[in-house]
Short mmCIF file of C-alpha atoms in Angstrom, two decimals:
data_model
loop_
_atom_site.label_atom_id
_atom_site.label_comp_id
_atom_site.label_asym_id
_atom_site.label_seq_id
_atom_site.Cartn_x
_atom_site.Cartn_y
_atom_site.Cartn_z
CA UNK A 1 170.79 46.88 120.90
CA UNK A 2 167.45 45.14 121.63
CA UNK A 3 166.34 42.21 119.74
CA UNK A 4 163.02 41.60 117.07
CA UNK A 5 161.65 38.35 118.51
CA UNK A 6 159.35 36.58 116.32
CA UNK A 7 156.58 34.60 117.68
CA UNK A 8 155.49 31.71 115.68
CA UNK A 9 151.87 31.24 117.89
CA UNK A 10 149.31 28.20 117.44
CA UNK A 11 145.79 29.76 116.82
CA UNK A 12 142.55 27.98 116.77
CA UNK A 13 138.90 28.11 117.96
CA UNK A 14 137.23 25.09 118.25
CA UNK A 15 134.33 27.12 118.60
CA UNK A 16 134.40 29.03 115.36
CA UNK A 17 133.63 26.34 112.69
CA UNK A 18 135.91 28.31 110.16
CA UNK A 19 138.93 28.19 112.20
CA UNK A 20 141.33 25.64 111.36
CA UNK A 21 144.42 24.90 113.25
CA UNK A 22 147.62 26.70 112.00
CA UNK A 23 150.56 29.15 113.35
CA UNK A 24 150.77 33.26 113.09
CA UNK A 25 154.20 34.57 113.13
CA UNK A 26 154.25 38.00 114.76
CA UNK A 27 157.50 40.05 115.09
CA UNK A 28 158.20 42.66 118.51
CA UNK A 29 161.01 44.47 119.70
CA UNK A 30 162.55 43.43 123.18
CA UNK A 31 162.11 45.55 125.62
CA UNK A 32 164.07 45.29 128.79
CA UNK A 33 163.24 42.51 131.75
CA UNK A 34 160.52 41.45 128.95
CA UNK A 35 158.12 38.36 130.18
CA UNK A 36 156.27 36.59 127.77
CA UNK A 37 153.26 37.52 129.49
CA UNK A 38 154.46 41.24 128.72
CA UNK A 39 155.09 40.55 124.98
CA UNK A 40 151.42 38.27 124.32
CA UNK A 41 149.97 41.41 126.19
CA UNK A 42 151.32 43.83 123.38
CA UNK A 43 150.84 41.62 120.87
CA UNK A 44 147.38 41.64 121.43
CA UNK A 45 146.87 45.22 122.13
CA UNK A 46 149.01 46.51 119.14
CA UNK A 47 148.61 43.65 116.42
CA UNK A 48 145.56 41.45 116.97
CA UNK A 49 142.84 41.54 119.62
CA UNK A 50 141.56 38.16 118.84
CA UNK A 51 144.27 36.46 120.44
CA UNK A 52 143.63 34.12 122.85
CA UNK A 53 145.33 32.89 126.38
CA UNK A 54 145.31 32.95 130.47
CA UNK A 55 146.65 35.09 132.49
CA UNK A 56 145.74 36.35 136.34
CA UNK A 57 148.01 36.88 138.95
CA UNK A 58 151.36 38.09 136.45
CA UNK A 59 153.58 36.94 139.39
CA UNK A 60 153.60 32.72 138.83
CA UNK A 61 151.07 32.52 141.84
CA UNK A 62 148.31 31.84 139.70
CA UNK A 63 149.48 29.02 136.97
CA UNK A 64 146.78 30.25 134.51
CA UNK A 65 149.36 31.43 131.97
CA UNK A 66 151.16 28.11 131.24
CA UNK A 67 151.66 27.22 128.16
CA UNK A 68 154.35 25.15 125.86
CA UNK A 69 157.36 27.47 125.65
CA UNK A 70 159.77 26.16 122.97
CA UNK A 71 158.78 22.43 123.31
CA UNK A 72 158.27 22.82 127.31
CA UNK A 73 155.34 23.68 129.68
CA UNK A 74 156.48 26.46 131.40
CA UNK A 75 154.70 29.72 132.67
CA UNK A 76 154.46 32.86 130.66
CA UNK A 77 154.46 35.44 133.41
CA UNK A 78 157.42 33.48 134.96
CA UNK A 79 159.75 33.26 131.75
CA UNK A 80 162.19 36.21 130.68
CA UNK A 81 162.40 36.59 126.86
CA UNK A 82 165.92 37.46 127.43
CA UNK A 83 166.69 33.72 128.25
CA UNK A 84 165.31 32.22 124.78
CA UNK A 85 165.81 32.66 121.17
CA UNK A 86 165.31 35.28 118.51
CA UNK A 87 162.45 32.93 117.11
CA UNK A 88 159.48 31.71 119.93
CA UNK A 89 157.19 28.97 119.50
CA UNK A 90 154.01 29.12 121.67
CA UNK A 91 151.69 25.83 121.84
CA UNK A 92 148.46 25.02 124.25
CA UNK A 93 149.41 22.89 127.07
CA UNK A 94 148.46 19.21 125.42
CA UNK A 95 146.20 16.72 127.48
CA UNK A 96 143.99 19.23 128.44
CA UNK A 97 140.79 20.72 126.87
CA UNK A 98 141.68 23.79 124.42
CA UNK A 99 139.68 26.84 124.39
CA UNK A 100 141.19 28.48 122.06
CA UNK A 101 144.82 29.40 121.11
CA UNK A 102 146.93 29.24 123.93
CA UNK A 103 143.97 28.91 126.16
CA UNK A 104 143.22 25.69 127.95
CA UNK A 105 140.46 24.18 130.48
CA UNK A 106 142.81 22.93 133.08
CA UNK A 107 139.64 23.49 135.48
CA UNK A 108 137.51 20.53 134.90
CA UNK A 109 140.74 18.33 134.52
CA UNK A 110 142.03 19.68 138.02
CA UNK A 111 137.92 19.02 139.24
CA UNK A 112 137.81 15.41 138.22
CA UNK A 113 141.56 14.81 139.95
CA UNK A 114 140.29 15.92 143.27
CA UNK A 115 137.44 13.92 143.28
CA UNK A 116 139.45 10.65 142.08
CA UNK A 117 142.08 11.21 144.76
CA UNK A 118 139.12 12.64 147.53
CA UNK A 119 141.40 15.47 147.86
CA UNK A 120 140.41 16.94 151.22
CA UNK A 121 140.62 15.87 155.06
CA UNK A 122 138.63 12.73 155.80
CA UNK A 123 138.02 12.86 159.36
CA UNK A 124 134.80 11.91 161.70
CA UNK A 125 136.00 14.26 164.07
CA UNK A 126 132.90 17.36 164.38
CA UNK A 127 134.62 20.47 163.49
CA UNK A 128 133.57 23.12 166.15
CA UNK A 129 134.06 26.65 164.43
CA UNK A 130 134.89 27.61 167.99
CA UNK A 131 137.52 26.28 169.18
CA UNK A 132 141.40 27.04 168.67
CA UNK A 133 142.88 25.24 165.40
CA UNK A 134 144.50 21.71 166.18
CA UNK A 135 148.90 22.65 166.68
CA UNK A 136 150.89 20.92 164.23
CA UNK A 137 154.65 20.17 164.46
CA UNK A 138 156.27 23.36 162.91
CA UNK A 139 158.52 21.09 160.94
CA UNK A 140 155.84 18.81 159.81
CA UNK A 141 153.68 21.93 158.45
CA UNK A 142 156.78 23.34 157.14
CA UNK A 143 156.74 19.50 155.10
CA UNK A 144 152.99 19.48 154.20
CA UNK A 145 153.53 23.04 153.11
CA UNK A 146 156.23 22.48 150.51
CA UNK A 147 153.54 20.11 149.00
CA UNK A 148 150.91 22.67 149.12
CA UNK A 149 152.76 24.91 147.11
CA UNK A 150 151.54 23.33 143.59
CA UNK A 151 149.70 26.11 141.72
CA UNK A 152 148.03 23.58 140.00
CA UNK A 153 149.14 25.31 136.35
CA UNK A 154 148.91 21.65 134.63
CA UNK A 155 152.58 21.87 133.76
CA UNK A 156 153.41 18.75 134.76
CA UNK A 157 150.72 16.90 133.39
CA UNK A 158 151.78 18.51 129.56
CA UNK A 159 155.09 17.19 129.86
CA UNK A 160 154.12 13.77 131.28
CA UNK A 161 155.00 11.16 128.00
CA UNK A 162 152.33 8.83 130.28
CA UNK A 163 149.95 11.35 131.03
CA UNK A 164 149.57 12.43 127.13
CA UNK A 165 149.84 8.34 126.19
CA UNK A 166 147.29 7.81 128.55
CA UNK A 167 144.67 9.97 129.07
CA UNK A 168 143.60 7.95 132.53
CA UNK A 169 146.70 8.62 134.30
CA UNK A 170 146.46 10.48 136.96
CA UNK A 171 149.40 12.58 136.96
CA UNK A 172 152.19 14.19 139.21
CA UNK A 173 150.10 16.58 140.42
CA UNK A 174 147.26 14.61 141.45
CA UNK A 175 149.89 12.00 143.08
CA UNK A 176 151.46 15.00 145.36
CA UNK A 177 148.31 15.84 146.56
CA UNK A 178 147.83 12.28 147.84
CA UNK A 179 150.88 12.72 149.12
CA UNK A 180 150.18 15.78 151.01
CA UNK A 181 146.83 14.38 152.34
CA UNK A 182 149.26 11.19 153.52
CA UNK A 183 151.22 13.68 155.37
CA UNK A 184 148.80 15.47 157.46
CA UNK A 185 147.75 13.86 160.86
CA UNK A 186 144.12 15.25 160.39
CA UNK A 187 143.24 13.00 158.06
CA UNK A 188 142.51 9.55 158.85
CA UNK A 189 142.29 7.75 155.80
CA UNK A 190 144.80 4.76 156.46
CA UNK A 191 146.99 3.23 153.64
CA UNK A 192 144.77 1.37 152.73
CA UNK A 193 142.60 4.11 152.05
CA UNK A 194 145.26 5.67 150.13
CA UNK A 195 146.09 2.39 148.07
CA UNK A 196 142.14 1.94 146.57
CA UNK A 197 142.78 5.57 145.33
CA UNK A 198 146.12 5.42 143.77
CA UNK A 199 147.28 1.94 144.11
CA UNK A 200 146.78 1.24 140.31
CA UNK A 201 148.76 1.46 136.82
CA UNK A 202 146.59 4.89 136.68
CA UNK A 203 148.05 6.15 140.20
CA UNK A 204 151.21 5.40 141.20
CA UNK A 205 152.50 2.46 139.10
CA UNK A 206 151.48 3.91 135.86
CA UNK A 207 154.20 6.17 136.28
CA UNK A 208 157.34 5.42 134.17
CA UNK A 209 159.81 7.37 135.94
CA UNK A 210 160.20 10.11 133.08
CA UNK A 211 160.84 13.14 135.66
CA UNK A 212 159.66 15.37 133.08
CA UNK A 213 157.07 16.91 135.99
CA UNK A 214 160.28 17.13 138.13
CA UNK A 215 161.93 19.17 135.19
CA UNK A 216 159.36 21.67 134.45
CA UNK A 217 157.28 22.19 137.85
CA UNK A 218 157.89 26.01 137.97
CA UNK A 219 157.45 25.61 141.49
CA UNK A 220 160.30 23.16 142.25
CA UNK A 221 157.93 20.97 144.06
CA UNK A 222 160.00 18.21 145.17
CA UNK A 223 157.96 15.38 142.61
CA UNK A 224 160.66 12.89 142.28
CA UNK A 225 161.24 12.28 145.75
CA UNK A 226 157.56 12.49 146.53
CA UNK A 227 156.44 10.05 143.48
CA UNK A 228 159.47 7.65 144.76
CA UNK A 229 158.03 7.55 148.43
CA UNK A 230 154.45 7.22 147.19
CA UNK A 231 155.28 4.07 145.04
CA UNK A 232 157.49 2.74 147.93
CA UNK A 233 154.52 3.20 150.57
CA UNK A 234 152.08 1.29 148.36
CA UNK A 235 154.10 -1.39 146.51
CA UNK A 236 154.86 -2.31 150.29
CA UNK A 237 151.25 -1.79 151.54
CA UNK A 238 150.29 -4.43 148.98
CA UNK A 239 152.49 -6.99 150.03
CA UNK A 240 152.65 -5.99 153.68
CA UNK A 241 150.66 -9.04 154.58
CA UNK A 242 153.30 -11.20 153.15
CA UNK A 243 156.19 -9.84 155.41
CA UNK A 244 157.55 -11.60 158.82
CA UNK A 245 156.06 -9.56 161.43
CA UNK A 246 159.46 -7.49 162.18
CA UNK A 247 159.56 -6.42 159.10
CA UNK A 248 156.19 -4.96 158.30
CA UNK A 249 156.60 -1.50 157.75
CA UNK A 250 152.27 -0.82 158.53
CA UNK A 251 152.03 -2.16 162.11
CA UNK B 1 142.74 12.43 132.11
CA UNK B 2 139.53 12.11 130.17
CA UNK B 3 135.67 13.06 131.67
CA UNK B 4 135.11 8.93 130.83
CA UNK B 5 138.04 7.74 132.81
CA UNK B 6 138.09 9.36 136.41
CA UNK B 7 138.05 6.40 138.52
CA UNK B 8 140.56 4.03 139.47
CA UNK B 9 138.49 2.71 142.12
CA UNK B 10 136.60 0.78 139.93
CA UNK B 11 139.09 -0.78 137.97
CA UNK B 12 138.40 -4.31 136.55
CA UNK B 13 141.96 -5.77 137.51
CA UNK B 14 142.22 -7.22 141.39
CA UNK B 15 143.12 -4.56 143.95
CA UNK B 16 146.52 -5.11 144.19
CA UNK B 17 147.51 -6.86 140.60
CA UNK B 18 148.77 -3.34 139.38
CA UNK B 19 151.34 -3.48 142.59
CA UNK B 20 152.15 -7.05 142.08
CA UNK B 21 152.88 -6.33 138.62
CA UNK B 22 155.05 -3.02 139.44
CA UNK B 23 156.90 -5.54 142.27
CA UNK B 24 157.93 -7.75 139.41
CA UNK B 25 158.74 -5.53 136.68
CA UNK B 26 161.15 -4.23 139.39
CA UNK B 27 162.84 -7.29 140.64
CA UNK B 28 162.93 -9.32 137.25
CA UNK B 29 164.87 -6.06 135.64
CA UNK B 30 167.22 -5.76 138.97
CA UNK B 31 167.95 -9.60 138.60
CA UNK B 32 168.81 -9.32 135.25
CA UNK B 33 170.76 -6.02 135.42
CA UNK B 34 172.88 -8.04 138.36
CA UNK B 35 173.02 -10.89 135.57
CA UNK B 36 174.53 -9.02 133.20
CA UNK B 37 176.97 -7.21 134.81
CA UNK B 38 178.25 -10.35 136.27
CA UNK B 39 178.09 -12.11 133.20
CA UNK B 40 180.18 -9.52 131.57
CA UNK B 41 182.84 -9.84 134.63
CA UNK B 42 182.89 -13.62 133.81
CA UNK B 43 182.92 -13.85 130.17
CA UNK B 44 185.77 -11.15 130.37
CA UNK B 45 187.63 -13.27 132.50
CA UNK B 46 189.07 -14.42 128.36
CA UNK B 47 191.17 -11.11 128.85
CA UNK B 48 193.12 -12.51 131.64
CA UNK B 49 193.64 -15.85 129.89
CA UNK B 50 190.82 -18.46 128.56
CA UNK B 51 191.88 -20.58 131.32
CA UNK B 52 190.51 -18.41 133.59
CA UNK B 53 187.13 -18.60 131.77
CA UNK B 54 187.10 -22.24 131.21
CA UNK B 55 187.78 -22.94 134.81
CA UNK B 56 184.50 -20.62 135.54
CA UNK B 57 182.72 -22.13 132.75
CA UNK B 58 183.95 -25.75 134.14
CA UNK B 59 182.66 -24.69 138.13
CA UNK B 60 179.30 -23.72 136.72
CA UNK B 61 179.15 -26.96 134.29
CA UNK B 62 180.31 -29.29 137.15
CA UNK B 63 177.77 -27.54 139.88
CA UNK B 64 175.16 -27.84 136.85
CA UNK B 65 174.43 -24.00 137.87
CA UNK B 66 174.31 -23.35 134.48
CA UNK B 67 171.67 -26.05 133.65
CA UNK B 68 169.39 -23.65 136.68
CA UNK B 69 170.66 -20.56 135.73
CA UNK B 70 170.45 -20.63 131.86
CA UNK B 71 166.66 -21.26 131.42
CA UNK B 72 166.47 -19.49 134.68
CA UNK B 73 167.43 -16.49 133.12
CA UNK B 74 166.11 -16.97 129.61
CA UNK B 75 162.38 -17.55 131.64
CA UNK B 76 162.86 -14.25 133.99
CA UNK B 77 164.41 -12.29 130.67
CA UNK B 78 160.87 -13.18 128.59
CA UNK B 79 159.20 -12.06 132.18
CA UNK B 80 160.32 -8.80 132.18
CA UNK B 81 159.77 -8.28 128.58
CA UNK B 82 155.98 -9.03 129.20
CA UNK B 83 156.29 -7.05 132.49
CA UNK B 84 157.85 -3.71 130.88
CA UNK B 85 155.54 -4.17 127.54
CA UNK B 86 152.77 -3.47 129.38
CA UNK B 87 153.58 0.43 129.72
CA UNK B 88 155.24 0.69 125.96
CA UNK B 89 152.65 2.06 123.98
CA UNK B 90 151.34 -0.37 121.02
CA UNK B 91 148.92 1.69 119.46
CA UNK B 92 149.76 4.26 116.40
CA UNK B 93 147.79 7.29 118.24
CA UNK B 94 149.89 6.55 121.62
CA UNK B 95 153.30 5.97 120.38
CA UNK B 96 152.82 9.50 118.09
CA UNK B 97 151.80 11.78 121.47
CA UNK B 98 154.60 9.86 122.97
CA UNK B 99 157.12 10.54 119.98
CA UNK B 100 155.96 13.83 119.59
CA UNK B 101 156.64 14.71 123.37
CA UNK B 102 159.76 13.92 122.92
CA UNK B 103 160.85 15.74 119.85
CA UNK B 104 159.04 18.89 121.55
CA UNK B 105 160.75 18.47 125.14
CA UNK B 106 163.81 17.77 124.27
CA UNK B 107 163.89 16.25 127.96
CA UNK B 108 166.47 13.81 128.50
CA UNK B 109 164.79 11.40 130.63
CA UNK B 110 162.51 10.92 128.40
CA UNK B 111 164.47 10.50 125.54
CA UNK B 112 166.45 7.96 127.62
CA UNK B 113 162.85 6.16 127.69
CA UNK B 114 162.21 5.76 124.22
CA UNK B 115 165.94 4.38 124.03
CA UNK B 116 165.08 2.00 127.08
CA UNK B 117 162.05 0.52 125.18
CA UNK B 118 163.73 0.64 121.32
CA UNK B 119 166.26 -1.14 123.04
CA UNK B 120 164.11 -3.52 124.24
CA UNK B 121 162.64 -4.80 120.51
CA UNK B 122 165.97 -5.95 119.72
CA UNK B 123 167.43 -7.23 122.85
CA UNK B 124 164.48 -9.73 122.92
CA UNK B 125 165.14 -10.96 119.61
CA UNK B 126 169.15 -10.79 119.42
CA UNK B 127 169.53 -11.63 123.04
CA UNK B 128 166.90 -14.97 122.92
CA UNK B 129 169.04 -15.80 119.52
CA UNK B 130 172.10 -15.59 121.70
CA UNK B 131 170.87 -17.56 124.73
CA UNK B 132 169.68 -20.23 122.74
CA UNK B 133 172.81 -20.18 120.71
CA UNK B 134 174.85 -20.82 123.60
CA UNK B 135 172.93 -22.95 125.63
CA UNK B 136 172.16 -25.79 123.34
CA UNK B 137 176.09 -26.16 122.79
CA UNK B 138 177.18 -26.82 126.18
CA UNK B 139 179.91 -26.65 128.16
CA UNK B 140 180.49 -23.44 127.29
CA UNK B 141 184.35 -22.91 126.87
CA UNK B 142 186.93 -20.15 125.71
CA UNK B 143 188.00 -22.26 122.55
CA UNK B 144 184.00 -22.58 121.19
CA UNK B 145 183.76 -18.48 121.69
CA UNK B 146 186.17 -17.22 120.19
CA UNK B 147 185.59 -19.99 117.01
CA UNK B 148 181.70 -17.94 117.08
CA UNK B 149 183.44 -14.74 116.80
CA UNK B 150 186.10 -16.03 114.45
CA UNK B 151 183.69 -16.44 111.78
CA UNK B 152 182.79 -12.66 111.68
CA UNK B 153 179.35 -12.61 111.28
CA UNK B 154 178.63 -13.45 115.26
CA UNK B 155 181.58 -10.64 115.83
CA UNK B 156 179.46 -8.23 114.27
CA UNK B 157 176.11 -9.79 115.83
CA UNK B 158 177.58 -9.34 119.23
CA UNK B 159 179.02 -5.30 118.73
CA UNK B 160 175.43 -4.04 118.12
CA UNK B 161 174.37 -6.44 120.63
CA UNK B 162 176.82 -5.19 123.41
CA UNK B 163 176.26 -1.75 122.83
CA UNK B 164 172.34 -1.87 123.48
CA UNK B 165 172.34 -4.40 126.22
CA UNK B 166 174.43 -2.40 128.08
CA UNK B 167 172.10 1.13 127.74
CA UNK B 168 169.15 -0.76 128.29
CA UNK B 169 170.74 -2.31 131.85
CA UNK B 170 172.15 1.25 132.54
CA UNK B 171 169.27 2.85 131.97
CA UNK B 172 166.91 0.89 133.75
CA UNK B 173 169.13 0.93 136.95
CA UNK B 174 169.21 4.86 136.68
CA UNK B 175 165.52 4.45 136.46
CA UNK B 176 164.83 1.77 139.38
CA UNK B 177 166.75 4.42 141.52
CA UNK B 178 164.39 7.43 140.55
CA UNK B 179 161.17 5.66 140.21
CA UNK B 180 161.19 3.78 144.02
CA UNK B 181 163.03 6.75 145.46
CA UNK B 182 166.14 5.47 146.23
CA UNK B 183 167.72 9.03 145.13
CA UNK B 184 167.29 12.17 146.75
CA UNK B 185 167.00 15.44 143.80
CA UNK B 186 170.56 16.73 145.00
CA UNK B 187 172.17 13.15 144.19
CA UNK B 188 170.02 12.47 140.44
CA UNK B 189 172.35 14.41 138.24
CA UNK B 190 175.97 12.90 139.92
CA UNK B 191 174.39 9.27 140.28
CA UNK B 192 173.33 9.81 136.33
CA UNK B 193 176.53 10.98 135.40
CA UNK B 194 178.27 7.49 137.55
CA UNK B 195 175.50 5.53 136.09
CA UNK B 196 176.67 6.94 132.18
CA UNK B 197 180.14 6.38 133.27
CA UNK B 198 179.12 2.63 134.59
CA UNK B 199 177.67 1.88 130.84
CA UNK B 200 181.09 2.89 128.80
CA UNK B 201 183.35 1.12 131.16
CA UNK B 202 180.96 -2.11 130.69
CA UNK B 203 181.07 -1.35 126.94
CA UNK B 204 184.82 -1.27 126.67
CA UNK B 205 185.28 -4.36 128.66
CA UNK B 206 182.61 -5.79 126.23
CA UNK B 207 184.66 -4.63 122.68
CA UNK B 208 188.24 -5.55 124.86
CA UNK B 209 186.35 -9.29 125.40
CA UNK B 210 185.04 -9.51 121.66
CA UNK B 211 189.21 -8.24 120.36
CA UNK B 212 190.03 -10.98 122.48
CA UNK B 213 188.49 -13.87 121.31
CA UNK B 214 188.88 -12.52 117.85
CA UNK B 215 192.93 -12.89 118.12
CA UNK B 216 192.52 -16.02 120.48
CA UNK B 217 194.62 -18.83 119.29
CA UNK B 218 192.16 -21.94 118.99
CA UNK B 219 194.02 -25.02 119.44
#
């Protein structure tokens, strides 16, 4: 017998000067293999139009429908209704900009973090359009890859106690992208390059170890071992002048 | 991250404070997590007889370690206070968002934060009590501890005392291990599990030490 779920959903418009924050409970029947993407889709083609939220791709590709599922970031299109409650609790992602509902501005966010962290090759090499792409190690591809995979959705950012504390943090996400750029033998930046960027109780050792990015990254991008390295690679780059030459990890 | 505050370039602190800092929050709370599991081993030497502790108390009176070590500790244990207070949110808008997170997660690390830094309040008052306590009634010997815990009020100081120093230390090893990467995903969960394991032996030992000196003889 298929369940009623009720939806308890946070509506507001910042936009519309009569809107005032609040929750709408709406009631559906489960169907079968039912996404939350699925079931905000009906509810706002059979009960009210005006609700608001993200969606694109519909296969967790896109990270435009995340949204706080029962207390935790997670993405709509990627979670089964099967695997939660009778009652559902839908919130905006916090510590980004809200459009309206469960609709947020993770864009300019996500524009400002490349910029901070320079996110893209820094090389004085001349790119000829020409010539063959540059071989990579399979195996080191295969690494920078795994970082690549972030679909940027913001999730770890929402469930970040630092990153909603402190709104100049910089994030998981913006640290594994450092971390990818670290990787990659095109760029040249050196560590120290690195270390102006994230070097700083807003980068790296701001971080408080919560793993709540780990926890939630729908993507399983490897965070905690990648925010671990980072802080390694820096808290050593600052003192790297103080070590006995055998032991200096940057020469 | 707010359209105001997107640089960290141009931070006012000197490049590499933030790191120094980070170093040091690090060390002083490894140091004093080594501390305190070795000063539990010690002071539960009583269980074994207070011989036993009064010949360890004598060694470290006689070296005058503890005359290094005792302000030693006290100054690195007000160190990392400062060190760690600098990420525990002070301001009524910042410790809301944080308690609020929380209570919506449900996550456990996180949880295991706000512990970590509750913890914190009390060890600095309760433990600096304790320190000072002890160290302005040296040599420290079997016979004077278990009189302290005799009197009952310093019996019941010590098993709220125990309790939390002993989560905080457990905690913040777990969380030296996952913040500089000294634990791979695969191993967080079983390390966790030894780490929560770690904390109730060291709290037993602590009650087994306090039953001790309660039923200690004093001659």
């Amino acid at each position: 017998m298929s369940r009623t779920l009720t939806f308890n959903i946070f509506r507001f418009n910042p936009q519309d000067p009569d809107s005032r924050p609040h929750q709408e409970v709406f009631t559906l029947d489960e169907t079968e293999s039912m996404t939350l993407f699925i079931a905000l889709n009906r509810i706002r083609a059979e009960q009210d139009p005006s609700l608001q939220f993200d969606f694109c791709c519909r296969a967790g590709i896109c990270g435009a429908c995340a949204m706080v599922i029962n207390g935790r970031p997670g993405l709509a299109c990627r979670t089964k209704t099967r695997d939660l409650p009778d009652e559902i609790t839908l919130l905006p992602l916090p510590a980004f900009k809200l459009v309206a509902d469960l609709s947020v501005d993770t864009g300019t966010w996500f524009r400002q973090m490349y910029q901070k962290v320079e996110s893209w090759i820094h090389t004085d090499k001349e790119f000829d359009p020409h010539a063959q792409e540059e071989r990579m190690d399979n195996a080191l591809a295969e690494e920078i890859y795994e970082l690549d995979r972030c679909i940027e959705c913001g999730c770890c950012v929402a469930a970040c106690g630092t990153a909603i504390m402190r709104e100049d943090f910089l994030g998981a996400v913006a640290l594994n992208r450092l971390a990818r750029f670290i990787l990659d033998p095109r760029d040249e930046r050196t560590t120290q390059a690195y270390f102006d960027l994230v070097g700083t109780d807003e980068g790296i050792f701001g971080c408080m170890g919560l793993l709540a990015c780990e926890d939630v990254c729908p993507k399983q991008i490897p965070l905690q071992e990648q925010l671990g390295k980072l802080r390694r690679k820096m808290a050593l780059a600052a003192v790297n002048h103080m070590l006995p030459k055998f032991l200096k990890p940057l020469d | 991250m707010s359209n105001s505050a997107v640089s960290t370039k141009n931070s006012a602190l000197p490049p590499k404070t933030s790191a120094y800092l980070d170093w040091l929050q690090m060390l002083s709370g490894a140091a004093l997590i080594i501390f305190m599991w070795t000063h539990l081993c010690l002071v539960s030497s009583v269980i074994i007889s207070p011989a036993v502790m009064d010949a360890i108390a004598w060694f470290f009176e006689a070296t005058g370690l503890v005359y290094v070590f005792g302000p030693g500790i006290f100054l690195i244990f007000l160190l990392h206070f400062v060190l760690a207070a600098r990420k525990i949110p002070w301001v009524t808008r910042q410790q809301t968002a944080m308690w609020d997170n929380a209570k919506r997660m449900q996550h456990q690390d996180t949880w295991l934060w706000i512990v970590q830094a509750g913890t914190a309040m009390v060890i600095l008052i309760m433990g600096a009590a304790h320190i000072w306590v002890v160290l302005t009634d040296l040599p420290i010997t079997a016979a004077k501890s278990a009189a302290r815990i005799q009197g009952g009020a310093w019996l019941v100081y010590y098993l709220v005392l125990l309790p939390l120093v002993e989560l905080h230390v457990g905690i913040g090893f777990y969380r030296i291990a996952v913040k500089w990467g000294f634990l791979s995903r695969a191993r967080r969960k079983g390390f966790h599990a030894k780490e929560n394991m770690l904390t109730i032996i060291m709290i037993s030992i602590g009650v087994v030490t306090l039953a001790r000196f309660m039923f200690l003889t004093i001659h």
